[in-house]
Short mmCIF file of C-alpha atoms in Angstrom, two decimals:
data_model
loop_
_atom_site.label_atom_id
_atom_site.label_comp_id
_atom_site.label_asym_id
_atom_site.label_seq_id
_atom_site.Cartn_x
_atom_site.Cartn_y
_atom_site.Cartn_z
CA UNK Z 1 -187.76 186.80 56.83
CA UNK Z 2 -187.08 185.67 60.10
CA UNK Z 3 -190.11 183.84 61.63
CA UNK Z 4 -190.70 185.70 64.92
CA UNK Z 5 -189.74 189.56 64.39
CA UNK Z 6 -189.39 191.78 67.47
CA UNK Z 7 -187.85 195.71 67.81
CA UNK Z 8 -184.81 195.77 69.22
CA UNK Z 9 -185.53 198.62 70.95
CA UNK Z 10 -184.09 200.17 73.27
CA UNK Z 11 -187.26 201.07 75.31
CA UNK Z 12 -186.96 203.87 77.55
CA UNK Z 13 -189.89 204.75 79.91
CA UNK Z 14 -190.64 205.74 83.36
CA UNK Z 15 -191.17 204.58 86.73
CA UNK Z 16 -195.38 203.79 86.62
CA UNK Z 17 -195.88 203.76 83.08
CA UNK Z 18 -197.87 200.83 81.19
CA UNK Z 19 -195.46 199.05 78.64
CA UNK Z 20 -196.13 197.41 75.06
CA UNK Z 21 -193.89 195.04 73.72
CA UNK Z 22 -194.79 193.40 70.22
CA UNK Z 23 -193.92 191.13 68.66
CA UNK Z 24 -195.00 189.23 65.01
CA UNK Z 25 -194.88 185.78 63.46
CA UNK Z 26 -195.44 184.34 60.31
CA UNK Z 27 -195.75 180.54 60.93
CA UNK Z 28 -199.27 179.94 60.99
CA UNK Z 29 -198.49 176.47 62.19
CA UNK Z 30 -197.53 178.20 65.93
CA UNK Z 31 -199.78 177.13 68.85
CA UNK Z 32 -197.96 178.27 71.68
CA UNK Z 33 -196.40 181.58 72.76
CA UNK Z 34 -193.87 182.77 75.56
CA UNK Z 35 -192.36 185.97 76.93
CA UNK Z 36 -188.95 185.58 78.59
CA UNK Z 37 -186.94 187.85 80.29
CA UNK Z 38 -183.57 187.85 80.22
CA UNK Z 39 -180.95 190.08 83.07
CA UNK Z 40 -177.60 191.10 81.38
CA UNK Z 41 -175.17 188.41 81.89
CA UNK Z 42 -178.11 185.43 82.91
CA UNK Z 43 -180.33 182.86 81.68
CA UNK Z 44 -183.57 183.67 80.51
CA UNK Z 45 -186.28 183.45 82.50
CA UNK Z 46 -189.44 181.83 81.52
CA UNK Z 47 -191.83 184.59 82.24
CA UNK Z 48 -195.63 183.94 80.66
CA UNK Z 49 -196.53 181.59 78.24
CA UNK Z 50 -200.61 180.94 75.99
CA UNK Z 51 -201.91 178.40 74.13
CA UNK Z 52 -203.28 179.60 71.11
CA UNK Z 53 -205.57 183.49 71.23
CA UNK Z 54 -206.41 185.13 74.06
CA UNK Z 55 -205.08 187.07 77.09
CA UNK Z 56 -203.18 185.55 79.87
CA UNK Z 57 -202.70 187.83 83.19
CA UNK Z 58 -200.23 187.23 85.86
CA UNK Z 59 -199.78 190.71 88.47
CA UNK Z 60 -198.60 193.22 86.62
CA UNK Z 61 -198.16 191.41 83.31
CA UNK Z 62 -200.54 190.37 80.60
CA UNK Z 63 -200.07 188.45 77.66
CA UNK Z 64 -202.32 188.91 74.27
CA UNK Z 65 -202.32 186.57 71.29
CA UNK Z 66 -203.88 187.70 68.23
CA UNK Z 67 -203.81 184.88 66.02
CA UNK Z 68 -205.72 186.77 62.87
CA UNK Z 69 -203.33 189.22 62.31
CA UNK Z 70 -199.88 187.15 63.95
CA UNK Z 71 -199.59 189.83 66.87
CA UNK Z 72 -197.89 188.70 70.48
CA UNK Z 73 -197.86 191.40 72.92
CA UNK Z 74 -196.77 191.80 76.70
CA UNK Z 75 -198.19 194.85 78.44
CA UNK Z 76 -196.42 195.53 82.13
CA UNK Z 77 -198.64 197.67 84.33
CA UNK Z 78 -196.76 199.97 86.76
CA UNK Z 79 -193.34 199.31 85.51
CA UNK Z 80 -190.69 199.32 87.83
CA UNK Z 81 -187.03 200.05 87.41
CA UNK Z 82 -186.87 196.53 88.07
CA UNK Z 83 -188.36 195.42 84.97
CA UNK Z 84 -185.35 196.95 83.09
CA UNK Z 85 -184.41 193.66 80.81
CA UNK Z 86 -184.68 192.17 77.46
CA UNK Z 87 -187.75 190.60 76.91
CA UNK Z 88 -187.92 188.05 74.28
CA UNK Z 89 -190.70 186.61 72.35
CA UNK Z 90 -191.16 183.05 71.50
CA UNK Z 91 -193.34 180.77 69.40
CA UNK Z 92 -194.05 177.15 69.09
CA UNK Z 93 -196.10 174.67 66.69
CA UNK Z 94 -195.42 171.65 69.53
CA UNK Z 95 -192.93 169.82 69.98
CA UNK Z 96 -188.75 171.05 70.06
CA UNK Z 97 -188.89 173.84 67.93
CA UNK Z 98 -189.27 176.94 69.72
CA UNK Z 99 -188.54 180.23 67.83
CA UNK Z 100 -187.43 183.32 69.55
CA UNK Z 101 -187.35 186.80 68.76
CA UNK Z 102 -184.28 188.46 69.29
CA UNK Z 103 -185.40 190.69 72.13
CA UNK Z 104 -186.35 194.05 73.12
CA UNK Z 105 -184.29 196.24 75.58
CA UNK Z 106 -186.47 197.85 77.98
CA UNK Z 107 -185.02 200.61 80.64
CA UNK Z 108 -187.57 202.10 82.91
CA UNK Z 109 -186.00 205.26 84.84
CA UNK Z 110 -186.75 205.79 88.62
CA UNK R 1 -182.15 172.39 94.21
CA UNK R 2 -179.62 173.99 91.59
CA UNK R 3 -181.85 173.51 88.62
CA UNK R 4 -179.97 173.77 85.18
CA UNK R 5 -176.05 174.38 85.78
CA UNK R 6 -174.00 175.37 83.36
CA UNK R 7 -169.67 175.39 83.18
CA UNK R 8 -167.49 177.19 82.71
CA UNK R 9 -168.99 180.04 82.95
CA UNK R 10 -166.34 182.08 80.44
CA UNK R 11 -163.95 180.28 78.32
CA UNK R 12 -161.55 181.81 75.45
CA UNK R 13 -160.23 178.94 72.87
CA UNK R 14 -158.34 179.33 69.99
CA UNK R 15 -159.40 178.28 66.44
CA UNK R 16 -159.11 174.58 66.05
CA UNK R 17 -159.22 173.80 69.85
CA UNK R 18 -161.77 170.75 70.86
CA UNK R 19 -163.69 171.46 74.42
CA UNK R 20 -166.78 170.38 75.80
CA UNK R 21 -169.82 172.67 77.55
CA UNK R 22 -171.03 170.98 80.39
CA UNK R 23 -174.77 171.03 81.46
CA UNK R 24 -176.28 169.56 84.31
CA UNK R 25 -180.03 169.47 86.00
CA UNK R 26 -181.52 168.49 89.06
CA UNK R 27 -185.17 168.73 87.75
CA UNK R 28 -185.39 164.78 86.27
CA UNK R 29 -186.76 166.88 82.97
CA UNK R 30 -186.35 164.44 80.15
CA UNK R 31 -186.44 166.93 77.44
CA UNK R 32 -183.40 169.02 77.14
CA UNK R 33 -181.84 171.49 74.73
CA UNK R 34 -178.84 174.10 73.65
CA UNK R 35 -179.00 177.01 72.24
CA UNK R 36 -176.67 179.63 71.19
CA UNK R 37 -177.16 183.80 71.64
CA UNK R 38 -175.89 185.90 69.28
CA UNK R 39 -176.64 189.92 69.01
CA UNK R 40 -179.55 190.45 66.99
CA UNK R 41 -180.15 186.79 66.12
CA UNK R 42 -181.95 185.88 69.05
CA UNK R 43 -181.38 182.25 70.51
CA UNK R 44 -181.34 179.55 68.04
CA UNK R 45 -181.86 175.82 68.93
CA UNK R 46 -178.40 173.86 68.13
CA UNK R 47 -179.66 170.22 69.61
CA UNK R 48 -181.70 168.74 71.71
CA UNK R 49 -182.46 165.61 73.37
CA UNK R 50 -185.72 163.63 74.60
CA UNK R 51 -183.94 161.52 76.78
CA UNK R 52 -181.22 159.28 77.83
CA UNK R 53 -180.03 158.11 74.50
CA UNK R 54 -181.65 159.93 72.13
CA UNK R 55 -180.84 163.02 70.32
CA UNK R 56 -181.51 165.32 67.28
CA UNK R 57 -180.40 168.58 65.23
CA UNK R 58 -181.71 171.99 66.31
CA UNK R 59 -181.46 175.09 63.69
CA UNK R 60 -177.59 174.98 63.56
CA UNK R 61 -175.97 171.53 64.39
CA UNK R 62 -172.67 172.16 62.06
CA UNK R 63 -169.71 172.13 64.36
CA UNK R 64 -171.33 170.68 67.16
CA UNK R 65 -171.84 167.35 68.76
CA UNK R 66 -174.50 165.75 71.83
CA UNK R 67 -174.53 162.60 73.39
CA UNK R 68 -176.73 161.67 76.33
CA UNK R 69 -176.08 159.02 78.83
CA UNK R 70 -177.87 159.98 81.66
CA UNK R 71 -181.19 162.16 82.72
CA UNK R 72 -178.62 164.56 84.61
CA UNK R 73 -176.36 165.81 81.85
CA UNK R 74 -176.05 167.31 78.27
CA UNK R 75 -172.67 167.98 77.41
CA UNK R 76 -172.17 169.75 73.81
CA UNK R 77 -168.59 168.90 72.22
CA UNK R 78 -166.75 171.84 69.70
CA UNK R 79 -165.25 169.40 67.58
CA UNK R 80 -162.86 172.20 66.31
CA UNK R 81 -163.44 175.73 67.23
CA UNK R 82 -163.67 178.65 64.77
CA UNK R 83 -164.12 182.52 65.71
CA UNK R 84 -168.47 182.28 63.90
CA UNK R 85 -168.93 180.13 66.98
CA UNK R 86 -167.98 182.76 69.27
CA UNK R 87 -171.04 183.06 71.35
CA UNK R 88 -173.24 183.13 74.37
CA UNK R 89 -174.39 179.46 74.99
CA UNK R 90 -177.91 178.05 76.93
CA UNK R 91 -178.71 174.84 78.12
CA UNK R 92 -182.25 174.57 78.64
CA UNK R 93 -184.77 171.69 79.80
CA UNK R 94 -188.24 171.76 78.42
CA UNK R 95 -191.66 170.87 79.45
CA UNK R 96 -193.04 167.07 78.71
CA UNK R 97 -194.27 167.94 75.18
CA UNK R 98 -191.23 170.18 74.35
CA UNK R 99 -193.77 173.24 73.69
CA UNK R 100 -191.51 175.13 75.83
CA UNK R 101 -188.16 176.37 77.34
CA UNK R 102 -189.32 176.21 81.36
CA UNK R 103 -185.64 176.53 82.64
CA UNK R 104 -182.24 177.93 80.81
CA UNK R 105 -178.69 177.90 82.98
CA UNK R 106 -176.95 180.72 83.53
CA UNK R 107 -174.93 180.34 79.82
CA UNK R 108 -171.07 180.25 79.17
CA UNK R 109 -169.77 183.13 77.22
CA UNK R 110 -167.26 181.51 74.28
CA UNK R 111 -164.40 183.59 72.55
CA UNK R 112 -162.71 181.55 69.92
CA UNK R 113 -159.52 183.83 68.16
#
């Protein structure tokens, strides 16, 4: 079992719609969490990170830890076709070991 | 301000070849790792470094060497290339604690046949 697990996808939504992407962990060790995007053909890009539970909201993005049950979610508000990426997931205890999922397409039509 | 750059860009070896990734940064980050990309693996951490000097095995070190002489650069060495390290590589510099990835380069896309 991989430690962070994350759908694949692809995603497919419109222009304007609210998006969920999920994610789950199983090291209960993990104290920090990210969301990165990633373009086709470039570098991910650090997008929100958390320490611990709790929401984190930045624009149109928001970030929710749920520690309990191992949840990480990243709702986008009003997506745009320019959110259309792979989103990745990533967890942390501290310190050089930073797990990522392996990413979720997401396509949002005009 | 470049941030984390990353060369070549593409590169096609073939099985046994030697070459080295090169990775430079601009930030003054001490904390600095690679990681490879691989369809449905995600990225997984193959070293990393805390500074000049001083380095350490990621998630999948086998094949692969570091050294660090300076702040500025990370180069990672294929002692001898075979096609399972065909990949999408990242250099990436990390914040003071190393709790996270703040900056990847662009990557270098590796064929080895």
């Amino acid at each position: 079992q991989k430690e962070v697990e994350q759908d694949p996808g692809p995603l497919s939504v419109p222009e304007g719609a609210i998006v969920s992407l999920n994610c789950t962990y199983s090291n209960s060790a993990f104290q920090y969490f990210m969301w990165y995007r990633q373009y086709s053909r470039k570098g991910p890009e650090l997008l929100m990170y958390t320490y611990s539970s709790g929401n984190k909201e930045d624009g149109r993005f928001t970030a929710q830890v749920d520690k309990s049950s191992k949840y990480i979610s990243l709702f986008i508000r009003d997506s745009q076709p320019s959110d259309s990426a792979t989103y990745l997931c990533a967890s942390n205890s501290g310190g050089f070991k930073t797990i990522f999922g392996a990413g979720t397409r997401l396509f949002v039509k005009a | 301000n470049a941030g984390v750059t990353q060369t070549p860009k593409f590169q096609v070896l073939k099985t046994g070849q030697s070459m080295t990734l090169q990775c430079a940064q601009d930030m003054n980050h001490e904390y600095m790792s690679w990681y490879r990309q691989d369809p449905g693996m995600g990225l997984r951490l193959i070293h990393y470094s805390v500074g000049a000097g001083i380095t350490d095995q990621g998630e999948v070190p086998n094949g692969y060497n570091v050294s660090r002489s300076t702040t500025e650069d990370f180069p990672l060495r294929l002692l001898s290339a075979a096609p399972s390290q065909t990949s999408v590589y990242f250099c990436a510099i990390s914040t003071s604690q190393g709790e996270r990835e703040a900056f990847f380069g662009q990557g270098t896309r590796l064929t080895v046949v």
